PDB file of C-alpha atoms in Angstrom:
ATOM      1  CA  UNK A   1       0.000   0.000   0.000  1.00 50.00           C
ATOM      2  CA  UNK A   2       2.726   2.533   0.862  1.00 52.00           C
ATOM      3  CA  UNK A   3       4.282   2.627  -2.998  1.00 63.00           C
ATOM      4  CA  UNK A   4       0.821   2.261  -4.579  1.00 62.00           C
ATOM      5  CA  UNK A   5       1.135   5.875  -6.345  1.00 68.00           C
ATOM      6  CA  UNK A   6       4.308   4.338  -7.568  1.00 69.00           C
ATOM      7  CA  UNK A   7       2.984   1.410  -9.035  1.00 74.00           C
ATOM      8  CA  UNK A   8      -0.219   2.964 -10.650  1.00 77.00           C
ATOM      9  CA  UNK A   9       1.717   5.322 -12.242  1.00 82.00           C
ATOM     10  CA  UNK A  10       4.870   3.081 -13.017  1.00 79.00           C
ATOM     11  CA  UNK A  11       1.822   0.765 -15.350  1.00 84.00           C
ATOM     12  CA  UNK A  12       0.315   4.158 -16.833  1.00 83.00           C
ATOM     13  CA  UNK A  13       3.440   4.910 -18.118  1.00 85.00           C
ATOM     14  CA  UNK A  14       4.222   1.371 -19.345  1.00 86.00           C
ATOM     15  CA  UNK A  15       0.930   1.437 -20.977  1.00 88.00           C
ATOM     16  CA  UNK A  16       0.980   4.939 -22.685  1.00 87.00           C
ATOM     17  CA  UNK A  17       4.731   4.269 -23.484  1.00 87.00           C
ATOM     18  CA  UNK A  18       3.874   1.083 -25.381  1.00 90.00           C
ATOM     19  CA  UNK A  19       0.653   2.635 -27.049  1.00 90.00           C
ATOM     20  CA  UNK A  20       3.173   5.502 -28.208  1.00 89.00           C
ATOM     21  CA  UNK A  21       6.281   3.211 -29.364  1.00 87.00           C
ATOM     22  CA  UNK A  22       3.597   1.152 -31.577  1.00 89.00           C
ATOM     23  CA  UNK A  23       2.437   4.661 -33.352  1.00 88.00           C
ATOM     24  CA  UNK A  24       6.007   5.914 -33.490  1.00 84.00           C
ATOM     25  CA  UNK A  25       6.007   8.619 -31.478  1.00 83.00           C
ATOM     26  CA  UNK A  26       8.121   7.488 -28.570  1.00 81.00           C
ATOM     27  CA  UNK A  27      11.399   7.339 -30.684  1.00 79.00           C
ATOM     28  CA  UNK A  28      10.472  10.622 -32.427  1.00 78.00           C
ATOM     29  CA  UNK A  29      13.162  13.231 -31.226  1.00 82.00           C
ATOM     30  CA  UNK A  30      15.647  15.450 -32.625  1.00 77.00           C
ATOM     31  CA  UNK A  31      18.392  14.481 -30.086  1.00 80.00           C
ATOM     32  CA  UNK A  32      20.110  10.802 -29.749  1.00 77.00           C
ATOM     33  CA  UNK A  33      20.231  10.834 -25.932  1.00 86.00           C
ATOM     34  CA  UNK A  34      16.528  12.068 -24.796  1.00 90.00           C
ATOM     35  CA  UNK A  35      15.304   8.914 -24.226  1.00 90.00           C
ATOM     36  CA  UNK A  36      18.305   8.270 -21.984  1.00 92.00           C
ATOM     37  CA  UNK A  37      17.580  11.482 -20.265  1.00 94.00           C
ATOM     38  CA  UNK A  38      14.113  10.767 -19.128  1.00 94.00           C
ATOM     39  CA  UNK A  39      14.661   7.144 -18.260  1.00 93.00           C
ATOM     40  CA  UNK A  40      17.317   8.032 -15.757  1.00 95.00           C
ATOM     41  CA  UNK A  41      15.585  11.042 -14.605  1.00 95.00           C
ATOM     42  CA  UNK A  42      12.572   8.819 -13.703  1.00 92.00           C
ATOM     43  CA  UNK A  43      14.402   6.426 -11.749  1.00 93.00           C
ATOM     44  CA  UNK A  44      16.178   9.250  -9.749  1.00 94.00           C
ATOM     45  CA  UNK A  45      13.672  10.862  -8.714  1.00 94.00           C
ATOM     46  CA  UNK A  46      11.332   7.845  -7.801  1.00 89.00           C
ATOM     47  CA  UNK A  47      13.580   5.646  -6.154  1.00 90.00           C
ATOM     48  CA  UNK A  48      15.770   8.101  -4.671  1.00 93.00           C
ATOM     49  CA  UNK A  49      15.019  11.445  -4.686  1.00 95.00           C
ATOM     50  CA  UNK A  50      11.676  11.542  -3.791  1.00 92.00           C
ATOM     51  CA  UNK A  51      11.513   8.686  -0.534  1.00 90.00           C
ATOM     52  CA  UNK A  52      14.656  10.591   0.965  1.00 93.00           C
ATOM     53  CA  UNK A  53      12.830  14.252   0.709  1.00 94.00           C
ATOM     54  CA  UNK A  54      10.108  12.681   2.476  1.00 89.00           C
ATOM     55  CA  UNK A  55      12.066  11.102   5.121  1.00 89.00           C
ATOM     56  CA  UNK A  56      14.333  14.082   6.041  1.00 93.00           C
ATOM     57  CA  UNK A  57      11.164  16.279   6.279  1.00 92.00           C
ATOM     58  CA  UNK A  58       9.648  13.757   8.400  1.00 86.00           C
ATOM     59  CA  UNK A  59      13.157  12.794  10.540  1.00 89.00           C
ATOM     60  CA  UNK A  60      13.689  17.136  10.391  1.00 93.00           C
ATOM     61  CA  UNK A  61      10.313  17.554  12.157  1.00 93.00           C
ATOM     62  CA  UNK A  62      11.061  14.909  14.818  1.00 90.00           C
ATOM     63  CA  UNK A  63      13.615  17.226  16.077  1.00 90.00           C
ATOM     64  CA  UNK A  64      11.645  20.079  15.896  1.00 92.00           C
ATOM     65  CA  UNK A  65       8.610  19.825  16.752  1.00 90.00           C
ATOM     66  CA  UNK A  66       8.368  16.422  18.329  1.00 89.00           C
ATOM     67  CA  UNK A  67       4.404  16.874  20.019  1.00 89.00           C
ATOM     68  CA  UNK A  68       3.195  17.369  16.181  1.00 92.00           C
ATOM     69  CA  UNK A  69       3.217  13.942  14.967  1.00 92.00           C
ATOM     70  CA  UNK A  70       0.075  12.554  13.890  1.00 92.00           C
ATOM     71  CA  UNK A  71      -1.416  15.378  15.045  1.00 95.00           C
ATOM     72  CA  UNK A  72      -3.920  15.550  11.606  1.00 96.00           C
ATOM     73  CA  UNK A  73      -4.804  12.350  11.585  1.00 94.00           C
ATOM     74  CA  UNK A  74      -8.157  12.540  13.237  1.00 95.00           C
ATOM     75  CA  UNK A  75      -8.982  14.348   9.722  1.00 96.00           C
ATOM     76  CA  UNK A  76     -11.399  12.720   7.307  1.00 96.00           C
ATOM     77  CA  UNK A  77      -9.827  11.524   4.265  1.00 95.00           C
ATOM     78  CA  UNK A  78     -11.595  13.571   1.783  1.00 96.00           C
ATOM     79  CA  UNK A  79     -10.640  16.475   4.040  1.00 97.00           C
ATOM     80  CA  UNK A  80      -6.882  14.917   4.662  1.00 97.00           C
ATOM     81  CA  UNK A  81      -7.026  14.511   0.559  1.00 97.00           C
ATOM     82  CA  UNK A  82      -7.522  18.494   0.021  1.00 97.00           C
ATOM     83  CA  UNK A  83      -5.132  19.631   2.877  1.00 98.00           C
ATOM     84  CA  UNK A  84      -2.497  17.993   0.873  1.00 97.00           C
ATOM     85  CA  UNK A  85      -3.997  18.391  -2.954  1.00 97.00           C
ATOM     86  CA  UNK A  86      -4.498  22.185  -3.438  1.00 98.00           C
ATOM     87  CA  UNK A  87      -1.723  23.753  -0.794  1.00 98.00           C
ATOM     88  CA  UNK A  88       1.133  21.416  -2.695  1.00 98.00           C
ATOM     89  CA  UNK A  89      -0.384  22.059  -5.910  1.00 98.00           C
ATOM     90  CA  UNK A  90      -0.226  26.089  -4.995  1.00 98.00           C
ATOM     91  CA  UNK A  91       3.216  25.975  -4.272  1.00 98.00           C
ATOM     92  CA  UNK A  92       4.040  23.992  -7.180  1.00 98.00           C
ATOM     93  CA  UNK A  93       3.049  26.518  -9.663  1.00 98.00           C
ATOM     94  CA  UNK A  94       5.024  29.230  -7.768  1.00 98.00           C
ATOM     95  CA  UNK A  95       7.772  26.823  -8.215  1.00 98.00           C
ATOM     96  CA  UNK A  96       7.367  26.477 -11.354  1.00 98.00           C
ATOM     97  CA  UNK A  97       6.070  29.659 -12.641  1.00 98.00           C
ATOM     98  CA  UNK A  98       9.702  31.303 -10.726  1.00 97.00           C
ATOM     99  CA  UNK A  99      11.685  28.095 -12.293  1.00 97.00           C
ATOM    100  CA  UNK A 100      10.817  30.417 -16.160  1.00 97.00           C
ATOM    101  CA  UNK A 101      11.241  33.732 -14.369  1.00 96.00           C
ATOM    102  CA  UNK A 102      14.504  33.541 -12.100  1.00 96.00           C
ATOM    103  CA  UNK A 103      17.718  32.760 -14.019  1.00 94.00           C
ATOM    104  CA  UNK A 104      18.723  30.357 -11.663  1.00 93.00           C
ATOM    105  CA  UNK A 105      15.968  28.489 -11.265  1.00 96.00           C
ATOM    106  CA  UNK A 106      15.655  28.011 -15.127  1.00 95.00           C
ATOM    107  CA  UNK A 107      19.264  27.022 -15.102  1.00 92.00           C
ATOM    108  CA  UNK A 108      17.683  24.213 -12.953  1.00 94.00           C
ATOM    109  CA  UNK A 109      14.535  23.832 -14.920  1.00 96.00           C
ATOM    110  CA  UNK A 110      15.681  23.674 -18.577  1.00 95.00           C
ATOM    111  CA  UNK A 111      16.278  20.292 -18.554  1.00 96.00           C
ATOM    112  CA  UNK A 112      12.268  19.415 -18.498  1.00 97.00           C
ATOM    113  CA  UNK A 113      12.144  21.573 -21.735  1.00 96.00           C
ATOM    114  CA  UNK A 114      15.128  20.542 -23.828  1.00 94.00           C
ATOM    115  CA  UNK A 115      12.914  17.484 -25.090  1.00 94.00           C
ATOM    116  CA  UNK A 116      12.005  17.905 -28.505  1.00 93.00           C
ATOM    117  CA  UNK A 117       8.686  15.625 -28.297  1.00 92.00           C
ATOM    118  CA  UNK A 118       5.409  15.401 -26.469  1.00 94.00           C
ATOM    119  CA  UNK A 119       5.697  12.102 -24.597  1.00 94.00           C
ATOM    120  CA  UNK A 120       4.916  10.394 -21.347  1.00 93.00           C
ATOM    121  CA  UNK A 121       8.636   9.470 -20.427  1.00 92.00           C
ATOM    122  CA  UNK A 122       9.305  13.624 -20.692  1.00 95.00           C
ATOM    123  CA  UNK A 123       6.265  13.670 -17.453  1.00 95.00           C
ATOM    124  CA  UNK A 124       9.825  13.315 -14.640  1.00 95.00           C
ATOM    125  CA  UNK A 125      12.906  14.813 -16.650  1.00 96.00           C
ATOM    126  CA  UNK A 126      14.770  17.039 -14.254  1.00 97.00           C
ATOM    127  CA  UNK A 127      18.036  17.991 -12.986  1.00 96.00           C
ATOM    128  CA  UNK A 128      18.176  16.559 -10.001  1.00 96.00           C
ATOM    129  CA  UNK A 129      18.350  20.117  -8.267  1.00 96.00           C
ATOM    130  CA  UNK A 130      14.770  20.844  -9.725  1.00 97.00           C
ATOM    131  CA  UNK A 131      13.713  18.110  -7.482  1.00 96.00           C
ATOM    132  CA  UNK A 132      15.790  18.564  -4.546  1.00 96.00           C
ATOM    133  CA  UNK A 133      14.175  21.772  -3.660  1.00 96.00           C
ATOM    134  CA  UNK A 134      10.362  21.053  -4.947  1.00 97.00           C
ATOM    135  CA  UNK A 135       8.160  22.773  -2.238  1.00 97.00           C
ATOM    136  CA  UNK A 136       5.600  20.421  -2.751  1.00 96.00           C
ATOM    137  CA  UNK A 137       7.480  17.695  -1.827  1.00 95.00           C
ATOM    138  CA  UNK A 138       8.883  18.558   1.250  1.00 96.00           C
ATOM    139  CA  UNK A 139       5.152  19.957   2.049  1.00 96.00           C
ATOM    140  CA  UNK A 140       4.133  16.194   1.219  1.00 95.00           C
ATOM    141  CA  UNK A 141       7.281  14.930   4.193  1.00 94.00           C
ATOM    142  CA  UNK A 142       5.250  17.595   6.475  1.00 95.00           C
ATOM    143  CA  UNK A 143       1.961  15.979   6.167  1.00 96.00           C
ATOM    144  CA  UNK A 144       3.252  12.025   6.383  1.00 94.00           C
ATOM    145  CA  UNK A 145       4.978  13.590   9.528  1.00 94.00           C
ATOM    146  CA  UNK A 146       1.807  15.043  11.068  1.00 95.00           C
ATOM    147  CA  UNK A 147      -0.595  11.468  10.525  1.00 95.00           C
ATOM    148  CA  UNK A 148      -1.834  11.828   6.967  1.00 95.00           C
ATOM    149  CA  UNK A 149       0.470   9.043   5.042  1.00 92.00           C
ATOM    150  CA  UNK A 150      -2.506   7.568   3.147  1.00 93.00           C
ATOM    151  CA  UNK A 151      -4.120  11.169   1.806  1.00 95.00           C
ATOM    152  CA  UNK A 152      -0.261  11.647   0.588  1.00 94.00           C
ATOM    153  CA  UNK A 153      -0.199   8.776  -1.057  1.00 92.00           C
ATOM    154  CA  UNK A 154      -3.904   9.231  -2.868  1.00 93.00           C
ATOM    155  CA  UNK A 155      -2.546  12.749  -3.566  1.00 94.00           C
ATOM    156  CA  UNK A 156       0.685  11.514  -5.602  1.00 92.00           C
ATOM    157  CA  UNK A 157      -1.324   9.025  -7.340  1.00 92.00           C
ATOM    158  CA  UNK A 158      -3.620  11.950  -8.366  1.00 94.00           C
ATOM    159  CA  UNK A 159      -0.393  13.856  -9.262  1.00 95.00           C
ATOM    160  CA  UNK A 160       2.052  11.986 -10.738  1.00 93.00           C
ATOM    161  CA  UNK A 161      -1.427  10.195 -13.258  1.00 93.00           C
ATOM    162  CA  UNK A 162      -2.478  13.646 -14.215  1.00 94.00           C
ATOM    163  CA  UNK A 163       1.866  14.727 -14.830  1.00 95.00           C
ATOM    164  CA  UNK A 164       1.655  11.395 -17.346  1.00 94.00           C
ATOM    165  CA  UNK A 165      -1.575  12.057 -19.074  1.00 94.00           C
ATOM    166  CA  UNK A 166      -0.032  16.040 -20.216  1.00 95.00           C
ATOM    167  CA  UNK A 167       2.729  14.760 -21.322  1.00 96.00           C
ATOM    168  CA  UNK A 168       1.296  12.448 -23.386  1.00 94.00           C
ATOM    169  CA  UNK A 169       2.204  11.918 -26.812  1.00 92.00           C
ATOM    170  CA  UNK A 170      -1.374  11.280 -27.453  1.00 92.00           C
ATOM    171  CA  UNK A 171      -3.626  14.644 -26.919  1.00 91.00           C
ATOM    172  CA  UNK A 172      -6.543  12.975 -25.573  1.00 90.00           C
ATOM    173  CA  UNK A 173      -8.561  16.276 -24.899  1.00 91.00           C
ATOM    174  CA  UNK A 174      -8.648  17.147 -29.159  1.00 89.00           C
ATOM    175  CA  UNK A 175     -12.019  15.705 -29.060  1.00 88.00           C
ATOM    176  CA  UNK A 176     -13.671  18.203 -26.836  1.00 87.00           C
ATOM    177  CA  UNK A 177     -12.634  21.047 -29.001  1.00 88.00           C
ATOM    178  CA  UNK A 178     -14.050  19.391 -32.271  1.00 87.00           C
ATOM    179  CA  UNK A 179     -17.123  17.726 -30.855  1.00 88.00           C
ATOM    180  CA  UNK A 180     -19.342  21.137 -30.853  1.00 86.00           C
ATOM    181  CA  UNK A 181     -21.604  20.061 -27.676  1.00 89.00           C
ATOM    182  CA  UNK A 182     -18.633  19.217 -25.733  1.00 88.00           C
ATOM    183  CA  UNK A 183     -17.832  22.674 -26.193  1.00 85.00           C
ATOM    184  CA  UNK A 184     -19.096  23.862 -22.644  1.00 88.00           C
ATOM    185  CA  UNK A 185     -17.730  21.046 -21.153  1.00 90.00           C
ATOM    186  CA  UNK A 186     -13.960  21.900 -22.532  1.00 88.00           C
ATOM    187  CA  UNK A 187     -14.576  25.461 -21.608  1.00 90.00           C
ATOM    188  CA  UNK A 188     -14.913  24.540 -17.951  1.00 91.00           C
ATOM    189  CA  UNK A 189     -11.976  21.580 -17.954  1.00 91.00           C
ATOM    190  CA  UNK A 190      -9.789  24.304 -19.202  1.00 90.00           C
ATOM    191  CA  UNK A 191     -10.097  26.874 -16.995  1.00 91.00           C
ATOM    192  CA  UNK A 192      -9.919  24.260 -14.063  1.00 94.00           C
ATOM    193  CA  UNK A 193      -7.523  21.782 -14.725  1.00 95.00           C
ATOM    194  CA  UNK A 194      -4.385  20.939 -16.838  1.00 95.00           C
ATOM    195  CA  UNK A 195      -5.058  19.833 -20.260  1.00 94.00           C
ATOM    196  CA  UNK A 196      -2.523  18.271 -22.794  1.00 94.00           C
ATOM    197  CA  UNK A 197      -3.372  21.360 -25.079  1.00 94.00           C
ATOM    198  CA  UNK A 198      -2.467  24.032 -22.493  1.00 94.00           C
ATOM    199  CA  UNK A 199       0.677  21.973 -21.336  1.00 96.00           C
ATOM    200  CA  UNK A 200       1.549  21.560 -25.092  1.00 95.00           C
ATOM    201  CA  UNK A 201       1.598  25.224 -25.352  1.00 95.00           C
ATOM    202  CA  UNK A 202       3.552  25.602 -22.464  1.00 96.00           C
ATOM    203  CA  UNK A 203       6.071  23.218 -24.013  1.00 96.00           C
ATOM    204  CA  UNK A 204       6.555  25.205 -27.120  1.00 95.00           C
ATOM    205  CA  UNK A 205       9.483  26.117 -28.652  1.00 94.00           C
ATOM    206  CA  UNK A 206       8.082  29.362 -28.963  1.00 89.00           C
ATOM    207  CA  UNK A 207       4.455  31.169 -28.715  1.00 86.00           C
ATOM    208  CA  UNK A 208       2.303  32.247 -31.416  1.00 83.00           C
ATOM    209  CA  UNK A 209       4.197  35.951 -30.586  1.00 82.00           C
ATOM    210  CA  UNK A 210       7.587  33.933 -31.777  1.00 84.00           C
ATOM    211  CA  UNK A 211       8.718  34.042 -27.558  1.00 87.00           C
ATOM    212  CA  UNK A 212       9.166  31.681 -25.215  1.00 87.00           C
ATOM    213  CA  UNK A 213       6.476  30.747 -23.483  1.00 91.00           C
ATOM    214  CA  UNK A 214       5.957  32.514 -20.418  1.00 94.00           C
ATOM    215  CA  UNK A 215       2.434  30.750 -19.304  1.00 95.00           C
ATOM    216  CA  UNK A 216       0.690  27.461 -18.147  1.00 97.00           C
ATOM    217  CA  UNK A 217       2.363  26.839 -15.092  1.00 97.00           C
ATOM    218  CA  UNK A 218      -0.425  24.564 -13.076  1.00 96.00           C
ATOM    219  CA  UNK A 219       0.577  20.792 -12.357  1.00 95.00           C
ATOM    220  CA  UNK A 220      -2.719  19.933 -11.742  1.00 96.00           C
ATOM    221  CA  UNK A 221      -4.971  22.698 -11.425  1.00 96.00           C
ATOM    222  CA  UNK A 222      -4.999  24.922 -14.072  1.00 96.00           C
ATOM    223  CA  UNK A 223      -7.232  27.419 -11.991  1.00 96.00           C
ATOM    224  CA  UNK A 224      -3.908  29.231 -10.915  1.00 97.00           C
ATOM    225  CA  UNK A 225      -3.008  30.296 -14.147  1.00 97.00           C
ATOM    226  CA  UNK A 226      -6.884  31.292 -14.381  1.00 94.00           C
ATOM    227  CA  UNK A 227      -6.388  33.585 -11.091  1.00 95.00           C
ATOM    228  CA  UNK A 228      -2.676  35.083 -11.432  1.00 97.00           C
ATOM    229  CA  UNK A 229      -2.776  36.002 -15.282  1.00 96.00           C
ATOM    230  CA  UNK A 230      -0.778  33.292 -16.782  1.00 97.00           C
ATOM    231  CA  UNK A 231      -3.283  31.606 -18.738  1.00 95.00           C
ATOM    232  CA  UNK A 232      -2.972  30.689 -22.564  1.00 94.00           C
ATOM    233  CA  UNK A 233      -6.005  28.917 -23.821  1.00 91.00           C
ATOM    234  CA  UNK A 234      -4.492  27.998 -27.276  1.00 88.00           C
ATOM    235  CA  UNK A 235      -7.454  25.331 -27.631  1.00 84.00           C
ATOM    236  CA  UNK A 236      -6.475  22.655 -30.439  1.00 81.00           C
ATOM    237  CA  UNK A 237      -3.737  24.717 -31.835  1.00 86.00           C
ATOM    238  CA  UNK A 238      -0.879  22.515 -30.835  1.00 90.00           C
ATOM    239  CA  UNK A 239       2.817  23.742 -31.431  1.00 92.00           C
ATOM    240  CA  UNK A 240       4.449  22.413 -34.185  1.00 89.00           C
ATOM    241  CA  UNK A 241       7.566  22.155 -32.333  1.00 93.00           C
ATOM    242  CA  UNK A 242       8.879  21.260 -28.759  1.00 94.00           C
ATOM    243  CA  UNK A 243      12.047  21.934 -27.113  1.00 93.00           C
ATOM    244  CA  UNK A 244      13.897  25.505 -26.095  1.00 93.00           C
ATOM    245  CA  UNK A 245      15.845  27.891 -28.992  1.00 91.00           C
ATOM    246  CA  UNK A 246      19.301  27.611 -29.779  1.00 88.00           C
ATOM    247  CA  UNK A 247      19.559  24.049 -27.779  1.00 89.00           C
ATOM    248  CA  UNK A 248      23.189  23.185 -28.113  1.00 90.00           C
ATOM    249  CA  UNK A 249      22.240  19.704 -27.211  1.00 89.00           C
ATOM    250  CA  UNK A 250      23.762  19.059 -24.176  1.00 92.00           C
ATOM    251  CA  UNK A 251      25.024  15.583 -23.220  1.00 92.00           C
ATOM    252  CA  UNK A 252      22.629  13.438 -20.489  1.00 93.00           C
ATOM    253  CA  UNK A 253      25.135  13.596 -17.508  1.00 94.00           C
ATOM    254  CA  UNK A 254      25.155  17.365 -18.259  1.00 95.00           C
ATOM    255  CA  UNK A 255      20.892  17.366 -18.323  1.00 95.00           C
ATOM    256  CA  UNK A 256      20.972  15.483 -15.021  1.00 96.00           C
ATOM    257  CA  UNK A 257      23.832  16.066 -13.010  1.00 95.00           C
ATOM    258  CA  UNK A 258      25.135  19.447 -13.582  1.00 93.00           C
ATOM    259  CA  UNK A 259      27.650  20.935 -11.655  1.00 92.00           C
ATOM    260  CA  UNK A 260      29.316  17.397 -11.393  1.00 93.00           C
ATOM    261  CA  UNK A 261      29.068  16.909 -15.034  1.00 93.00           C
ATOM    262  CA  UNK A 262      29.583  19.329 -17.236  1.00 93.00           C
ATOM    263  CA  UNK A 263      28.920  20.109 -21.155  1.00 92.00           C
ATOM    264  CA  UNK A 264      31.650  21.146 -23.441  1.00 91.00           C
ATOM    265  CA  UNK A 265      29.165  22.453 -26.417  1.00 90.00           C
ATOM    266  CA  UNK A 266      29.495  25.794 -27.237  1.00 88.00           C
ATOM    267  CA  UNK A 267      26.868  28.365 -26.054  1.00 84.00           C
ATOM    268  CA  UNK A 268      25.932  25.494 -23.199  1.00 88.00           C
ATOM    269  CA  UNK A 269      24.199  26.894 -19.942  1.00 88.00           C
ATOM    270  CA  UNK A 270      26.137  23.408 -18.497  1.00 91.00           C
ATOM    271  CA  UNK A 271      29.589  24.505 -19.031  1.00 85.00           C
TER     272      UNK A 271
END
């Protein structure tokens, strides 16, 4: 029960990831080594990365604040579910949304955005700093600490599902803008929660103004970008190309590890 989110989510990927290999767009990218990228990424962060954040937050609080524990677990789940759900999700976008405005924390971020395809297997790739300092996770160490393990775990399933299903190579959400009485229904969806169109468009290499994007920062609820302005409702008019401008094509190690491996291309942000 404790790695269920990790299973679920390990078989939604093995399932999309097969669906996309069979149409051919798994293997569709402009760099040799993206593949490589993601796959290592993934493992990182879920075998590694991820359990030890939670742990130190947890062992952390022990220290400091030793009368706290289990203190929330009286909590209904539903209620236990939404304590963790929209707080992490808030502080995810803020993450994320400073991760494209702060030089250093794109230096951090660019990884995610150097792939050059829509695809489930681009859902975890990170440098490993990106993860390392992910509010959201060490919110989620917090709330294991104080008694709600199990509405953690239902929220990460919720998570890392809906991270898979925007990345997807597939976009799954083209029938409610060409169905005309589905209309309404993609008019709400959009405004509310994450959609492989708006994530698409926040994946461009550039924006119908010929910039970077600079919008659709929600992980799971899209009603932040709604609220705070960043908002791009580009509908079903999906980039024709992923990735970030002038990509030297920096090597994995470089992607993944950087400052402990560097990248000798020129122009590199990894040098």
């Amino acid at each position: 029960m404790s790695h269920l989110d990790t299973w679920v989510v390990s078989t939604l990927l093995i399932v999309l990831g097969s669906m996309e290999l069979l149409a051919g767009r798994l293997l569709n990218r402009r760099q040799p080594d993206e593949l490589a990228v993601d796959a290592i990424s993934l493992a990182q962060f879920a075998l590694l990365i991820k359990p030890a954040i939670i742990a130190l937050a947890a062992i952390a609080l022990t220290q400091w604040a030793p009368g706290w524990a289990g203190s929330l677990s009286p909590l209904p789940l539903w209620q236990a579910v939404l304590l963790v759900v929209i707080p992490a999700d808030f502080l995810h976008y803020w993450y994320h949304r400073l991760g494209h405005t702060l030089p250093f924390m794109w230096h951090m971020h660019r990884t995610h955005h150097t792939a050059t395809a829509m695809s489930i297997s681009v859902a975890y790739r990170e440098n490993w700093r990106w993860f390392m300092f992910m509010p959201d996770i060490w919110y989620a160490g917090v709330m294991v600490y104080l008694g709600l393990g199990e509405a953690v775990l239902i929220s990460h399933l919720i998570f890392g599902s809906a991270n898979v299903l925007v990345h997807s190579a597939f976009a799954w959400d083209k029938d409610l803008y060409r169905i005309r009485w589905l209309s309404p229904l993609a008019w709400l969806l959009e405004r509310f929660v994450q959609l492989p169109s708006t994530h698409r468009a926040h994946h461009a290499e550039l924006d119908e103004h010929g910039n970077p994007p600079h919008h659709n920062f929600g992980q799971l609820l899209y009603i932040w970008d709604t609220l705070f302005g960043t908002a791009n409702f580009t509908r079903d008019r999906y980039p024709k190309r992923y990735g970030i401008p002038n990509d030297p094509g920096d090597p994995w190690c470089a992607q993944l590890w950087w400052p402990f491996c560097r990248s000798r291309k020129p122009g590199s942000d990894y040098n």
